[in-house]
Amino acid sequence: MASQTAFHVGTCAQNGLFPRTGDQALTQYSSVIQSYCDTGDPFCCSGANTAAHLGYTTEYDSAALNFVLGKIGG
């Protein structure tokens, strides 16, 4: 479910350990949130690469900052 949402950012194209369903999918907030998940992440993408999970702050820090600044007009 996470990889199919409008607010998904990253390279994963499958569900992870605990996929969200129904109201848990947060689709009503898709214009104001982003969810980061890359291929190999053992939690959000059913992978086996813990480094993928631990690397989001390095990989997406600028993108996340720009997203937030764009939402708050900064």
mmCIF file of N, CA and C in Angstrom:
data_model
loop_
_atom_site.group_PDB
_atom_site.id
_atom_site.type_symbol
_atom_site.label_atom_id
_atom_site.label_comp_id
_atom_site.label_asym_id
_atom_site.label_seq_id
_atom_site.Cartn_x
_atom_site.Cartn_y
_atom_site.Cartn_z
ATOM 1 N N MET A 1 0.825 -1.194 0.000
ATOM 2 C CA MET A 1 0.000 0.000 0.000
ATOM 3 C C MET A 1 0.864 1.252 0.000
ATOM 4 N N ALA A 2 1.897 1.300 0.819
ATOM 5 C CA ALA A 2 2.699 2.522 0.925
ATOM 6 C C ALA A 2 3.326 2.906 -0.403
ATOM 7 N N SER A 3 3.803 1.936 -1.157
ATOM 8 C CA SER A 3 4.462 2.249 -2.412
ATOM 9 C C SER A 3 3.487 2.720 -3.479
ATOM 10 N N GLN A 4 2.199 2.579 -3.257
ATOM 11 C CA GLN A 4 1.199 2.957 -4.237
ATOM 12 C C GLN A 4 0.494 4.261 -3.885
ATOM 13 N N THR A 5 0.907 4.932 -2.852
ATOM 14 C CA THR A 5 0.234 6.155 -2.438
ATOM 15 C C THR A 5 0.795 7.359 -3.178
ATOM 16 N N ALA A 6 -0.017 8.397 -3.278
ATOM 17 C CA ALA A 6 0.399 9.618 -3.963
ATOM 18 C C ALA A 6 1.549 10.307 -3.245
ATOM 19 N N PHE A 7 1.702 10.067 -1.958
ATOM 20 C CA PHE A 7 2.747 10.743 -1.187
ATOM 21 C C PHE A 7 3.997 9.895 -1.005
ATOM 22 N N HIS A 8 4.076 8.757 -1.711
ATOM 23 C CA HIS A 8 5.250 7.886 -1.617
ATOM 24 C C HIS A 8 6.435 8.506 -2.342
ATOM 25 N N VAL A 9 7.582 8.522 -1.683
ATOM 26 C CA VAL A 9 8.829 8.978 -2.276
ATOM 27 C C VAL A 9 9.836 7.856 -2.077
ATOM 28 N N GLY A 10 10.544 7.487 -3.098
ATOM 29 C CA GLY A 10 11.547 6.445 -2.980
ATOM 30 C C GLY A 10 11.434 5.430 -4.088
ATOM 31 N N THR A 11 12.221 4.363 -3.969
ATOM 32 C CA THR A 11 12.334 3.387 -5.046
ATOM 33 C C THR A 11 11.581 2.085 -4.796
ATOM 34 N N CYS A 12 10.989 1.916 -3.642
ATOM 35 C CA CYS A 12 10.279 0.675 -3.328
ATOM 36 C C CYS A 12 8.963 0.589 -4.096
ATOM 37 N N ALA A 13 8.648 -0.607 -4.575
ATOM 38 C CA ALA A 13 7.399 -0.824 -5.307
ATOM 39 C C ALA A 13 6.581 -1.956 -4.695
ATOM 40 N N GLN A 14 6.819 -2.250 -3.416
ATOM 41 C CA GLN A 14 6.063 -3.307 -2.743
ATOM 42 C C GLN A 14 5.821 -2.921 -1.293
ATOM 43 N N ASN A 15 5.002 -3.687 -0.618
ATOM 44 C CA ASN A 15 4.698 -3.430 0.787
ATOM 45 C C ASN A 15 5.786 -3.966 1.700
ATOM 46 N N GLY A 16 5.804 -3.456 2.910
ATOM 47 C CA GLY A 16 6.756 -3.902 3.911
ATOM 48 C C GLY A 16 6.124 -4.839 4.917
ATOM 49 N N LEU A 17 6.681 -4.872 6.107
ATOM 50 C CA LEU A 17 6.228 -5.783 7.154
ATOM 51 C C LEU A 17 4.807 -5.504 7.629
ATOM 52 N N PHE A 18 4.460 -4.244 7.746
ATOM 53 C CA PHE A 18 3.158 -3.865 8.299
ATOM 54 C C PHE A 18 2.445 -2.885 7.370
ATOM 55 N N PRO A 19 1.968 -3.339 6.224
ATOM 56 C CA PRO A 19 1.322 -2.413 5.281
ATOM 57 C C PRO A 19 0.057 -1.808 5.865
ATOM 58 N N ARG A 20 -0.168 -0.562 5.538
ATOM 59 C CA ARG A 20 -1.372 0.133 6.010
ATOM 60 C C ARG A 20 -2.539 -0.184 5.087
ATOM 61 N N THR A 21 -3.704 -0.265 5.695
ATOM 62 C CA THR A 21 -4.912 -0.528 4.922
ATOM 63 C C THR A 21 -5.982 0.489 5.285
ATOM 64 N N GLY A 22 -6.910 0.719 4.393
ATOM 65 C CA GLY A 22 -8.050 1.583 4.668
ATOM 66 C C GLY A 22 -7.664 2.943 5.196
ATOM 67 N N ASP A 23 -8.249 3.337 6.325
ATOM 68 C CA ASP A 23 -7.991 4.645 6.920
ATOM 69 C C ASP A 23 -6.538 4.822 7.358
ATOM 70 N N GLN A 24 -5.841 3.739 7.601
ATOM 71 C CA GLN A 24 -4.434 3.825 7.995
ATOM 72 C C GLN A 24 -3.557 4.345 6.863
ATOM 73 N N ALA A 25 -4.051 4.286 5.639
ATOM 74 C CA ALA A 25 -3.258 4.686 4.479
ATOM 75 C C ALA A 25 -3.009 6.190 4.424
ATOM 76 N N LEU A 26 -3.765 6.974 5.174
ATOM 77 C CA LEU A 26 -3.581 8.421 5.291
ATOM 78 C C LEU A 26 -3.772 9.177 3.982
ATOM 79 N N THR A 27 -4.532 8.622 3.057
ATOM 80 C CA THR A 27 -4.714 9.266 1.759
ATOM 81 C C THR A 27 -5.332 10.651 1.863
ATOM 82 N N GLN A 28 -6.107 10.909 2.904
ATOM 83 C CA GLN A 28 -6.712 12.235 3.054
ATOM 84 C C GLN A 28 -5.663 13.312 3.332
ATOM 85 N N TYR A 29 -4.458 12.910 3.690
ATOM 86 C CA TYR A 29 -3.380 13.862 3.967
ATOM 87 C C TYR A 29 -2.316 13.877 2.867
ATOM 88 N N SER A 30 -2.598 13.263 1.733
ATOM 89 C CA SER A 30 -1.582 13.078 0.699
ATOM 90 C C SER A 30 -0.981 14.376 0.168
ATOM 91 N N SER A 31 -1.682 15.481 0.300
ATOM 92 C CA SER A 31 -1.134 16.745 -0.197
ATOM 93 C C SER A 31 -0.172 17.405 0.789
ATOM 94 N N VAL A 32 -0.108 16.904 2.009
ATOM 95 C CA VAL A 32 0.736 17.554 3.016
ATOM 96 C C VAL A 32 1.740 16.617 3.694
ATOM 97 N N ILE A 33 1.856 15.378 3.221
ATOM 98 C CA ILE A 33 2.830 14.446 3.801
ATOM 99 C C ILE A 33 3.624 13.755 2.703
ATOM 100 N N GLN A 34 4.757 13.210 3.071
ATOM 101 C CA GLN A 34 5.539 12.346 2.205
ATOM 102 C C GLN A 34 6.006 11.150 3.024
ATOM 103 N N SER A 35 6.103 10.007 2.367
ATOM 104 C CA SER A 35 6.573 8.783 2.995
ATOM 105 C C SER A 35 7.771 8.277 2.197
ATOM 106 N N TYR A 36 8.885 8.083 2.864
ATOM 107 C CA TYR A 36 10.113 7.684 2.190
ATOM 108 C C TYR A 36 10.364 6.193 2.389
ATOM 109 N N CYS A 37 10.572 5.483 1.288
ATOM 110 C CA CYS A 37 10.861 4.049 1.358
ATOM 111 C C CYS A 37 11.632 3.635 0.115
ATOM 112 N N ASP A 38 12.790 3.038 0.313
ATOM 113 C CA ASP A 38 13.609 2.583 -0.806
ATOM 114 C C ASP A 38 13.683 1.061 -0.864
ATOM 115 N N THR A 39 13.925 0.566 -2.059
ATOM 116 C CA THR A 39 14.111 -0.862 -2.282
ATOM 117 C C THR A 39 15.193 -1.381 -1.340
ATOM 118 N N GLY A 40 14.941 -2.516 -0.747
ATOM 119 C CA GLY A 40 15.891 -3.133 0.167
ATOM 120 C C GLY A 40 15.609 -2.870 1.631
ATOM 121 N N ASP A 41 14.820 -1.847 1.927
ATOM 122 C CA ASP A 41 14.494 -1.522 3.319
ATOM 123 C C ASP A 41 13.738 -2.695 3.940
ATOM 124 N N PRO A 42 14.239 -3.258 5.046
ATOM 125 C CA PRO A 42 13.591 -4.425 5.631
ATOM 126 C C PRO A 42 12.241 -4.124 6.286
ATOM 127 N N PHE A 43 11.961 -2.877 6.576
ATOM 128 C CA PHE A 43 10.725 -2.547 7.280
ATOM 129 C C PHE A 43 9.609 -2.125 6.336
ATOM 130 N N CYS A 44 9.890 -1.219 5.434
ATOM 131 C CA CYS A 44 8.822 -0.710 4.573
ATOM 132 C C CYS A 44 8.784 -1.366 3.202
ATOM 133 N N CYS A 45 9.783 -2.197 2.870
ATOM 134 C CA CYS A 45 9.839 -2.776 1.527
ATOM 135 C C CYS A 45 10.156 -4.269 1.525
ATOM 136 N N SER A 46 10.088 -4.912 2.684
ATOM 137 C CA SER A 46 10.357 -6.355 2.802
ATOM 138 C C SER A 46 11.711 -6.752 2.232
ATOM 139 N N GLY A 47 12.698 -5.880 2.391
ATOM 140 C CA GLY A 47 14.038 -6.177 1.901
ATOM 141 C C GLY A 47 14.926 -6.744 2.989
ATOM 142 N N ALA A 48 16.224 -6.755 2.712
ATOM 143 C CA ALA A 48 17.183 -7.295 3.665
ATOM 144 C C ALA A 48 18.372 -6.361 3.866
ATOM 145 N N ASN A 49 18.212 -5.090 3.499
ATOM 146 C CA ASN A 49 19.307 -4.139 3.574
ATOM 147 C C ASN A 49 19.014 -3.075 4.636
ATOM 148 N N THR A 50 19.501 -3.303 5.841
ATOM 149 C CA THR A 50 19.265 -2.360 6.930
ATOM 150 C C THR A 50 19.856 -0.992 6.615
ATOM 151 N N ALA A 51 20.938 -0.953 5.853
ATOM 152 C CA ALA A 51 21.550 0.325 5.480
ATOM 153 C C ALA A 51 20.581 1.187 4.682
ATOM 154 N N ALA A 52 19.722 0.571 3.885
ATOM 155 C CA ALA A 52 18.714 1.335 3.139
ATOM 156 C C ALA A 52 17.790 2.058 4.112
ATOM 157 N N HIS A 53 17.394 1.384 5.171
ATOM 158 C CA HIS A 53 16.509 1.990 6.169
ATOM 159 C C HIS A 53 17.216 3.107 6.942
ATOM 160 N N LEU A 54 18.469 2.907 7.241
ATOM 161 C CA LEU A 54 19.211 3.876 8.045
ATOM 162 C C LEU A 54 19.724 5.062 7.230
ATOM 163 N N GLY A 55 19.601 4.999 5.918
ATOM 164 C CA GLY A 55 20.167 6.040 5.074
ATOM 165 C C GLY A 55 19.238 7.155 4.647
ATOM 166 N N TYR A 56 18.008 7.169 5.130
ATOM 167 C CA TYR A 56 17.052 8.174 4.651
ATOM 168 C C TYR A 56 17.445 9.601 4.992
ATOM 169 N N THR A 57 18.017 9.832 6.156
ATOM 170 C CA THR A 57 18.378 11.205 6.513
ATOM 171 C C THR A 57 19.468 11.743 5.591
ATOM 172 N N THR A 58 20.355 10.894 5.160
ATOM 173 C CA THR A 58 21.391 11.309 4.220
ATOM 174 C C THR A 58 20.831 11.430 2.807
ATOM 175 N N GLU A 59 20.053 10.463 2.405
ATOM 176 C CA GLU A 59 19.528 10.398 1.038
ATOM 177 C C GLU A 59 18.492 11.481 0.740
ATOM 178 N N TYR A 60 17.596 11.736 1.682
ATOM 179 C CA TYR A 60 16.451 12.598 1.397
ATOM 180 C C TYR A 60 16.374 13.868 2.248
ATOM 181 N N ASP A 61 17.436 14.217 2.962
ATOM 182 C CA ASP A 61 17.338 15.380 3.848
ATOM 183 C C ASP A 61 16.996 16.663 3.097
ATOM 184 N N SER A 62 17.624 16.919 1.984
ATOM 185 C CA SER A 62 17.331 18.139 1.220
ATOM 186 C C SER A 62 15.931 18.109 0.629
ATOM 187 N N ALA A 63 15.538 16.963 0.097
ATOM 188 C CA ALA A 63 14.196 16.838 -0.485
ATOM 189 C C ALA A 63 13.121 17.040 0.580
ATOM 190 N N ALA A 64 13.325 16.459 1.758
ATOM 191 C CA ALA A 64 12.347 16.614 2.841
ATOM 192 C C ALA A 64 12.288 18.064 3.313
ATOM 193 N N LEU A 65 13.441 18.687 3.443
ATOM 194 C CA LEU A 65 13.479 20.090 3.850
ATOM 195 C C LEU A 65 12.739 20.964 2.840
ATOM 196 N N ASN A 66 12.998 20.757 1.563
ATOM 197 C CA ASN A 66 12.328 21.546 0.528
ATOM 198 C C ASN A 66 10.828 21.302 0.511
ATOM 199 N N PHE A 67 10.414 20.068 0.767
ATOM 200 C CA PHE A 67 8.988 19.758 0.827
ATOM 201 C C PHE A 67 8.322 20.538 1.961
ATOM 202 N N VAL A 68 8.920 20.490 3.143
ATOM 203 C CA VAL A 68 8.352 21.195 4.300
ATOM 204 C C VAL A 68 8.360 22.704 4.071
ATOM 205 N N LEU A 69 9.459 23.233 3.601
ATOM 206 C CA LEU A 69 9.524 24.671 3.344
ATOM 207 C C LEU A 69 8.488 25.100 2.312
ATOM 208 N N GLY A 70 8.250 24.263 1.326
ATOM 209 C CA GLY A 70 7.225 24.562 0.334
ATOM 210 C C GLY A 70 5.831 24.588 0.931
ATOM 211 N N LYS A 71 5.599 23.773 1.937
ATOM 212 C CA LYS A 71 4.284 23.725 2.585
ATOM 213 C C LYS A 71 4.055 24.897 3.531
ATOM 214 N N ILE A 72 5.123 25.377 4.155
ATOM 215 C CA ILE A 72 4.957 26.474 5.118
ATOM 216 C C ILE A 72 5.289 27.836 4.514
ATOM 217 N N GLY A 73 5.634 27.832 3.232
ATOM 218 C CA GLY A 73 5.933 29.092 2.563
ATOM 219 C C GLY A 73 7.279 29.680 2.941
ATOM 220 N N GLY A 74 8.234 28.795 3.250
ATOM 221 C CA GLY A 74 9.548 29.265 3.700
ATOM 222 C C GLY A 74 10.577 29.331 2.631
#
